Amino acid sequence: MKLASLEDLYMDNLQDVYDAEHQITEALPKMIKSASSSSLQNGFEKHLQQTKEQIKRLEAVFENHSAKSKRKACKAMKGLIAEGDEVMKERATPDVLDAALIGAAQKIEHYEIAAYGTLRTYADLLGFQNDVRYLDATLQEEGATDKELTRLAGMINIRAENA
Ligand code: FE
Ligand code: FE
Ligand code: FE
Protein backbone atom coordinates (compact mmCIF):
# COMPACT_ATOMS: atom_id res chain seq x y z
CA MET A 1 0.00 0.00 0.00
CA LYS A 2 1.36 3.38 -1.01
CA LEU A 3 1.18 5.98 1.76
CA ALA A 4 0.63 9.26 -0.04
CA SER A 5 -1.84 10.87 2.35
CA LEU A 6 -3.06 10.82 5.94
CA GLU A 7 -6.06 8.89 4.66
CA ASP A 8 -3.75 6.18 3.28
CA LEU A 9 -2.00 6.01 6.64
CA TYR A 10 -5.39 5.81 8.36
CA MET A 11 -6.51 2.87 6.20
CA ASP A 12 -3.15 1.19 6.77
CA ASN A 13 -3.49 1.56 10.56
CA LEU A 14 -7.05 0.20 10.39
CA GLN A 15 -5.75 -2.96 8.73
CA ASP A 16 -3.08 -3.31 11.42
CA VAL A 17 -5.53 -3.06 14.33
CA TYR A 18 -8.02 -5.29 12.50
CA ASP A 19 -5.33 -7.97 12.48
CA ALA A 20 -4.37 -7.25 16.10
CA GLU A 21 -7.98 -7.78 17.26
CA HIS A 22 -8.12 -11.13 15.45
CA GLN A 23 -4.89 -12.21 17.11
CA ILE A 24 -6.39 -11.27 20.50
CA THR A 25 -9.52 -13.38 19.90
CA GLU A 26 -7.18 -16.29 19.16
CA ALA A 27 -5.03 -15.69 22.27
CA LEU A 28 -7.70 -15.02 24.92
CA PRO A 29 -9.16 -18.56 25.13
CA LYS A 30 -5.72 -19.85 26.14
CA MET A 31 -5.35 -17.08 28.72
CA ILE A 32 -8.79 -17.95 30.13
CA LYS A 33 -7.71 -21.58 30.51
CA SER A 34 -4.41 -20.63 32.15
CA ALA A 35 -5.96 -18.27 34.70
CA SER A 36 -6.83 -19.66 38.14
CA SER A 37 -8.79 -16.73 39.55
CA SER A 38 -12.43 -16.93 38.47
CA SER A 39 -12.72 -13.11 38.45
CA LEU A 40 -9.76 -12.97 36.07
CA GLN A 41 -11.28 -15.70 33.89
CA ASN A 42 -14.57 -13.78 33.81
CA GLY A 43 -12.74 -10.56 32.97
CA PHE A 44 -10.97 -12.21 30.04
CA GLU A 45 -14.19 -13.89 28.91
CA LYS A 46 -16.04 -10.56 28.93
CA HIS A 47 -13.26 -8.92 26.95
CA LEU A 48 -13.26 -11.77 24.42
CA GLN A 49 -16.93 -11.03 23.71
CA GLN A 50 -16.18 -7.29 23.48
CA THR A 51 -13.28 -7.98 21.11
CA LYS A 52 -15.62 -9.82 18.74
CA GLU A 53 -17.84 -6.72 18.70
CA GLN A 54 -14.78 -4.52 18.15
CA ILE A 55 -13.96 -6.55 15.04
CA LYS A 56 -17.49 -5.88 13.77
CA ARG A 57 -17.06 -2.15 14.45
CA LEU A 58 -13.88 -2.14 12.38
CA GLU A 59 -15.76 -3.91 9.60
CA ALA A 60 -18.37 -1.13 9.78
CA VAL A 61 -15.58 1.43 9.47
CA PHE A 62 -14.12 -0.31 6.40
CA GLU A 63 -17.66 -0.42 5.02
CA ASN A 64 -17.97 3.38 5.50
CA HIS A 65 -15.14 3.69 2.98
CA SER A 66 -16.40 0.92 0.68
CA ALA A 67 -13.12 -0.80 1.52
CA LYS A 68 -12.59 -4.50 1.99
CA SER A 69 -11.90 -5.53 5.60
CA LYS A 70 -8.28 -6.51 5.34
CA ARG A 71 -5.73 -7.78 7.87
CA LYS A 72 -2.19 -6.47 7.76
CA ALA A 73 0.05 -8.47 10.11
CA CYS A 74 0.51 -6.54 13.36
CA LYS A 75 4.02 -7.50 14.44
CA ALA A 76 3.70 -5.68 17.75
CA MET A 77 0.66 -7.75 18.79
CA LYS A 78 2.43 -10.90 17.65
CA GLY A 79 5.29 -10.02 19.98
CA LEU A 80 3.07 -9.10 22.93
CA ILE A 81 1.15 -12.37 22.58
CA ALA A 82 4.40 -14.33 22.23
CA GLU A 83 5.58 -12.85 25.54
CA GLY A 84 2.30 -13.94 27.16
CA ASP A 85 2.73 -17.45 25.72
CA GLU A 86 6.25 -17.57 27.05
CA VAL A 87 5.14 -16.90 30.62
CA MET A 88 2.33 -19.48 30.34
CA LYS A 89 4.98 -22.08 29.53
CA GLU A 90 7.02 -21.29 32.66
CA ARG A 91 6.27 -23.38 35.70
CA ALA A 92 4.75 -20.45 37.54
CA THR A 93 2.63 -21.06 40.64
CA PRO A 94 -1.07 -20.26 40.03
CA ASP A 95 -1.20 -16.86 41.77
CA VAL A 96 2.06 -15.74 40.21
CA LEU A 97 0.84 -16.86 36.78
CA ASP A 98 -2.38 -14.85 37.29
CA ALA A 99 -0.31 -11.78 38.12
CA ALA A 100 1.78 -12.39 34.98
CA LEU A 101 -1.34 -12.80 32.83
CA ILE A 102 -2.65 -9.45 34.06
CA GLY A 103 0.67 -7.82 33.18
CA ALA A 104 0.62 -9.35 29.70
CA ALA A 105 -3.01 -8.35 29.16
CA GLN A 106 -2.40 -4.75 30.25
CA LYS A 107 0.47 -4.43 27.76
CA ILE A 108 -1.95 -5.55 25.06
CA GLU A 109 -4.62 -3.07 26.20
CA HIS A 110 -2.11 -0.23 26.19
CA TYR A 111 -1.10 -1.04 22.62
CA GLU A 112 -4.78 -0.94 21.65
CA ILE A 113 -5.38 2.32 23.52
CA ALA A 114 -2.51 3.90 21.55
CA ALA A 115 -3.73 2.42 18.25
CA TYR A 116 -7.37 3.50 18.65
CA GLY A 117 -6.37 6.90 20.04
CA THR A 118 -4.29 7.52 16.91
CA LEU A 119 -7.05 6.25 14.62
CA ARG A 120 -9.67 8.41 16.31
CA THR A 121 -7.44 11.48 15.93
CA TYR A 122 -6.91 10.77 12.22
CA ALA A 123 -10.62 10.11 11.65
CA ASP A 124 -11.49 13.37 13.38
CA LEU A 125 -8.95 15.34 11.32
CA LEU A 126 -10.15 13.72 8.09
CA GLY A 127 -13.79 14.52 8.91
CA PHE A 128 -14.91 10.88 9.22
CA GLN A 129 -17.36 11.53 12.04
CA ASN A 130 -19.15 8.24 11.56
CA ASP A 131 -15.85 6.38 12.06
CA VAL A 132 -15.03 8.48 15.13
CA ARG A 133 -18.11 7.10 16.91
CA TYR A 134 -17.07 3.48 16.35
CA LEU A 135 -13.41 4.07 17.17
CA ASP A 136 -14.29 5.99 20.30
CA ALA A 137 -16.66 3.24 21.52
CA THR A 138 -13.84 0.71 21.25
CA LEU A 139 -11.29 3.07 22.80
CA GLN A 140 -13.59 3.46 25.84
CA GLU A 141 -13.86 -0.33 26.18
CA GLU A 142 -10.10 -0.81 26.01
CA GLY A 143 -9.66 1.88 28.68
CA ALA A 144 -12.30 0.30 30.93
CA THR A 145 -10.67 -3.12 30.49
CA ASP A 146 -7.30 -1.71 31.49
CA LYS A 147 -8.85 -0.15 34.62
CA GLU A 148 -10.60 -3.42 35.48
CA LEU A 149 -7.30 -5.28 35.14
CA THR A 150 -5.67 -2.77 37.49
CA ARG A 151 -8.48 -3.43 39.97
CA LEU A 152 -7.99 -7.21 39.72
CA ALA A 153 -4.22 -6.77 40.06
CA GLY A 154 -4.88 -5.04 43.38
CA MET A 155 -6.06 -8.40 44.78
CA ILE A 156 -4.12 -10.87 42.67
CA ASN A 157 -0.67 -9.29 43.02
CA ILE A 158 -1.07 -9.49 46.81
CA ARG A 159 -1.88 -13.19 46.55
CA ALA A 160 1.17 -13.67 44.33
CA GLU A 161 3.27 -11.79 46.84
CA ASN A 162 2.14 -14.18 49.58
CA ALA A 163 2.48 -17.29 47.43
FE1 FE B 1 -9.60 -4.73 21.30
FE1 FE C 1 0.52 -3.00 14.91
FE1 FE D 1 -8.62 -5.02 24.30
CSV table of N, CA, C and O and ligand atoms in Angstrom, one decimal, residues 16 74-77 111, ligand 2:
chain,number,residue,atom,x,y,z
A,16,ASP,N,-4.0,-2.8,10.4
A,16,ASP,CA,-3.1,-3.3,11.4
A,16,ASP,C,-3.9,-3.7,12.7
A,16,ASP,O,-3.8,-4.8,13.2
A,74,CYS,N,0.0,-7.4,12.3
A,74,CYS,CA,0.5,-6.5,13.4
A,74,CYS,C,1.6,-7.2,14.1
A,74,CYS,O,1.4,-8.1,14.9
A,75,LYS,N,2.8,-6.8,13.8
A,75,LYS,CA,4.0,-7.5,14.4
A,75,LYS,C,4.1,-7.2,15.9
A,75,LYS,O,4.6,-8.0,16.7
A,76,ALA,N,3.6,-6.0,16.3
A,76,ALA,CA,3.7,-5.7,17.8
A,76,ALA,C,2.8,-6.6,18.6
A,76,ALA,O,3.2,-7.1,19.6
A,77,MET,N,1.6,-6.9,18.1
A,77,MET,CA,0.7,-7.7,18.8
A,77,MET,C,1.2,-9.2,18.8
A,77,MET,O,1.1,-9.9,19.8
A,111,TYR,N,-1.4,-1.1,24.1
A,111,TYR,CA,-1.1,-1.0,22.6
A,111,TYR,C,-2.4,-0.6,21.9
A,111,TYR,O,-2.4,0.3,21.0
B,2,FE,FE,0.5,-3.0,14.9
